[in-house]
Amino acid sequence: MSDTALLVARDLTITGPAGDLVHGISFALQRGGTLGIVGESGSGKSLTCRSLLGILPPGVSVTGGSIEFDGRDITALGYRDWQSLRGTHISAVFQDPGSYLNPSITVGKQLAEVLRVKTGLGRRAATVRAVELLASLGLRDPALVSLQYPHELSGGMLQRVLIAIALCENPQVLIADEATTALDVTVQAEVLDVLADLRESRDLSLILVSHDLAVVAQVCDEVVVLRDGLIVEAGPTARVLSDPQHTYTRLLVENHARYGIERYTSELADA
Amino acid sequence: MPDTQPASETPTLLAVADLTVSLGHGRRRAQVLRGVDVAVAPGEIVGLIGETGSGKTTIARSILGLTHIDGGSIRLGGTDVATLTGWRLRAFRRAGIAQYVFQDPLRSLDPQLTIADSVAEGLRVRGGLERADVRERVAAALTLVGVSPALATRHPGELSGGQRQRVAIARAMVLEPELLICDEPVSALDAANRIQMLDLIQHLRDARGVGVLFISHDLGSVAGITDRVAVLYRGRIVEQGPTAALLTASQHPYTRLLIGSAPTLTGGAADRTRRTELREQLAAIETG
């Protein structure tokens, strides 16, 4: 794998109490690149993400292969080392943003708290920085949003708040694990735009995990298709979509060709 | 409202007109549907698309007489469902002209009942059939949806997600309904099962002539399977018409925004400037 790779998994095997869940997969995230991981529930995509963050559930562990970040082997880090890596270098957002926030504290305070603890800012500076961060994510009236409670915000706004929290320490890699799945399609488009923007403005490398090939196609240059803990296909997104080799990838593409909006949008494009 | 023509030539199976519904109590009471018109002809698949909270499920519940409505009429077959109360409403439900298929088949099937008992429940409630007849119809319904009758003695927990969703449809079809209301029938399914489920719904229409109200937030499924689409936005139908016409020449900014936001394999989501324009148009309509 080339020397521009920032995050590399080599022959990664993840094992649970009942046996192997991810069977020796390899992929690389390029510096400033976007990698999509596509798969259905049970494909091992979330476990793969979690292994990159050092947050595998109890009883599940990496039993083979390696994970390298910026040339350093991070497969067997201890608790302390992960603490210093997670957030500062590799960060993540997940599905259902509401469940990660305290419902009885304003989102501005929660964001400022992370800033104070993680970056050592003073109380006042953290409050100012929190509003700046919210503004940088395209939230209209960020000062008002920072004073609101999670239940007062929509799903798309909450996900932006979570992205803001994930970006507190200027990480190099952001992992978005089904981060737009629970959102309405119009809001999903906005959040995908935000992610694409961040990649540009912050020189962020992005891993986008989704069950939907089309979502990945909006943002990612490279894609890895996972099934039952194995990579069935990998390559540049455009190639995989136009010329899928594996039956499973073909099935995903067929889903859109037969029951998707594609046939109408291509008519639209022709018109 | 542009383009509202519930096919006047074909007899309508379902005709919802000027439906208004409020939910909640006291100061929290809010109008969730405002003058909704939707029609489904026999053998027609009509998509109802809208975002979370737009009122899709409330329309479905109203058709089944599960929600008190403020005004409007809901004609199903020859009956105005909205005026039914008490035993008339119960008799109407027992007859099973309209059947509902829920999103989550794991929760809509009783885990304690065998597949056969679940599917037979509606027939038993309706009554008047011999045991052998019930068994025969259950087997026929399972075969219709592509589930082996050999699985009839199993429990829902022993079936895959796709099989469970099929059983949920068999449970509806066993009563030989004229209208099937499918509320997000494919949202919880993986790629392979999604295709099969959409194929099945089309097959039911072709083989049984059942009318389908297909409720979804997923424009892709709606585009692929429906004859007509109604777009619901904040409790109002903002646009409806034949699927191809609606998707290629939509008039309302919300419909255009929906289409422009849908991720496609060709990366075909409209560019951001276009979406921002549409959002502004939409905001202008709301304030103006």
Short mmCIF file of C-alpha atoms in Angstrom, two decimals, chain A residues 115-227:
data_model
loop_
_atom_site.label_atom_id
_atom_site.label_comp_id
_atom_site.label_asym_id
_atom_site.label_seq_id
_atom_site.Cartn_x
_atom_site.Cartn_y
_atom_site.Cartn_z
CA LEU A 115 -13.45 21.66 24.53
CA ARG A 116 -12.45 22.47 28.12
CA VAL A 117 -11.56 18.91 29.06
CA LYS A 118 -9.88 17.94 25.81
CA THR A 119 -8.18 21.16 24.71
CA GLY A 120 -7.77 22.92 28.05
CA LEU A 121 -9.64 26.07 27.03
CA GLY A 122 -11.04 28.31 29.77
CA ARG A 123 -14.76 28.48 30.38
CA ARG A 124 -15.36 31.66 28.43
CA ALA A 125 -13.04 30.79 25.56
CA ALA A 126 -14.68 27.37 25.27
CA THR A 127 -18.14 28.95 24.99
CA VAL A 128 -16.95 31.24 22.20
CA ARG A 129 -15.17 28.40 20.43
CA ALA A 130 -18.28 26.21 20.68
CA VAL A 131 -20.35 28.80 18.82
CA GLU A 132 -17.61 29.15 16.19
CA LEU A 133 -17.56 25.40 15.66
CA LEU A 134 -21.34 25.26 15.30
CA ALA A 135 -21.17 28.10 12.78
CA SER A 136 -18.49 26.28 10.79
CA LEU A 137 -20.93 23.39 10.33
CA GLY A 138 -23.41 25.60 8.55
CA LEU A 139 -25.91 25.93 11.39
CA ARG A 140 -27.94 29.07 11.00
CA ASP A 141 -27.93 31.19 14.16
CA PRO A 142 -25.27 29.11 16.00
CA ALA A 143 -25.50 31.34 19.11
CA LEU A 144 -29.17 30.40 19.53
CA VAL A 145 -28.52 26.71 18.81
CA SER A 146 -25.83 26.60 21.50
CA LEU A 147 -28.43 27.68 24.07
CA GLN A 148 -30.93 25.01 23.04
CA TYR A 149 -31.55 21.56 24.50
CA PRO A 150 -31.25 18.43 22.35
CA HIS A 151 -35.04 17.95 22.17
CA GLU A 152 -35.39 21.40 20.59
CA LEU A 153 -33.18 20.47 17.65
CA SER A 154 -33.94 18.39 14.57
CA GLY A 155 -32.02 15.22 13.67
CA GLY A 156 -29.88 17.05 11.12
CA MET A 157 -28.99 19.79 13.62
CA LEU A 158 -28.13 17.21 16.30
CA GLN A 159 -25.87 15.35 13.89
CA ARG A 160 -24.03 18.61 13.15
CA VAL A 161 -23.59 19.18 16.88
CA LEU A 162 -22.14 15.66 17.18
CA ILE A 163 -19.83 16.34 14.24
CA ALA A 164 -18.74 19.56 15.99
CA ILE A 165 -17.94 17.56 19.13
CA ALA A 166 -16.03 14.99 17.07
CA LEU A 167 -13.97 17.77 15.49
CA CYS A 168 -13.09 19.55 18.77
CA GLU A 169 -9.50 18.39 18.72
CA ASN A 170 -8.88 18.73 14.99
CA PRO A 171 -8.61 15.01 14.22
CA GLN A 172 -7.11 13.87 10.92
CA VAL A 173 -9.65 11.09 10.39
CA LEU A 174 -13.41 11.26 10.84
CA ILE A 175 -15.42 8.05 10.73
CA ALA A 176 -19.13 8.50 9.99
CA ASP A 177 -20.86 5.21 10.81
CA GLU A 178 -24.39 5.29 9.32
CA ALA A 179 -24.38 8.94 10.40
CA THR A 180 -27.09 9.96 7.92
CA THR A 181 -29.20 6.80 7.99
CA ALA A 182 -31.84 8.04 10.43
CA LEU A 183 -32.20 11.42 8.72
CA ASP A 184 -34.77 12.49 6.14
CA VAL A 185 -33.37 12.43 2.63
CA THR A 186 -33.29 16.22 2.26
CA VAL A 187 -31.39 16.51 5.55
CA GLN A 188 -29.11 13.61 4.62
CA ALA A 189 -28.06 15.57 1.53
CA GLU A 190 -27.16 18.55 3.73
CA VAL A 191 -25.10 16.50 6.16
CA LEU A 192 -23.27 14.78 3.30
CA ASP A 193 -22.48 18.26 1.97
CA VAL A 194 -21.15 19.24 5.39
CA LEU A 195 -18.87 16.19 5.42
CA ALA A 196 -17.59 16.95 1.93
CA ASP A 197 -16.94 20.57 2.99
CA LEU A 198 -15.04 19.53 6.09
CA ARG A 199 -12.81 17.33 4.03
CA GLU A 200 -11.85 20.38 1.96
CA SER A 201 -11.64 23.02 4.68
CA ARG A 202 -9.96 20.92 7.36
CA ASP A 203 -7.98 18.55 5.23
CA LEU A 204 -9.87 15.74 6.88
CA SER A 205 -9.69 12.13 5.74
CA LEU A 206 -13.09 10.50 5.81
CA ILE A 207 -14.42 6.98 6.29
CA LEU A 208 -18.11 6.82 5.44
CA VAL A 209 -19.90 3.67 6.48
CA SER A 210 -23.33 2.92 5.07
CA HIS A 211 -25.68 0.15 4.04
CA ASP A 212 -26.53 2.26 0.98
CA LEU A 213 -24.13 2.21 -1.94
CA ALA A 214 -25.67 5.41 -3.29
CA VAL A 215 -24.88 7.38 -0.13
CA VAL A 216 -21.25 6.32 -0.39
CA ALA A 217 -21.28 7.22 -4.09
CA GLN A 218 -22.09 10.85 -3.21
CA VAL A 219 -18.92 11.39 -1.21
CA CYS A 220 -16.31 8.66 -1.56
CA ASP A 221 -13.51 8.13 -4.06
CA GLU A 222 -12.81 4.58 -2.95
CA VAL A 223 -15.21 1.92 -1.77
CA VAL A 224 -14.97 -1.39 0.03
CA VAL A 225 -17.95 -3.76 -0.07
CA LEU A 226 -18.20 -5.98 3.00
CA ARG A 227 -20.27 -9.09 3.38
#
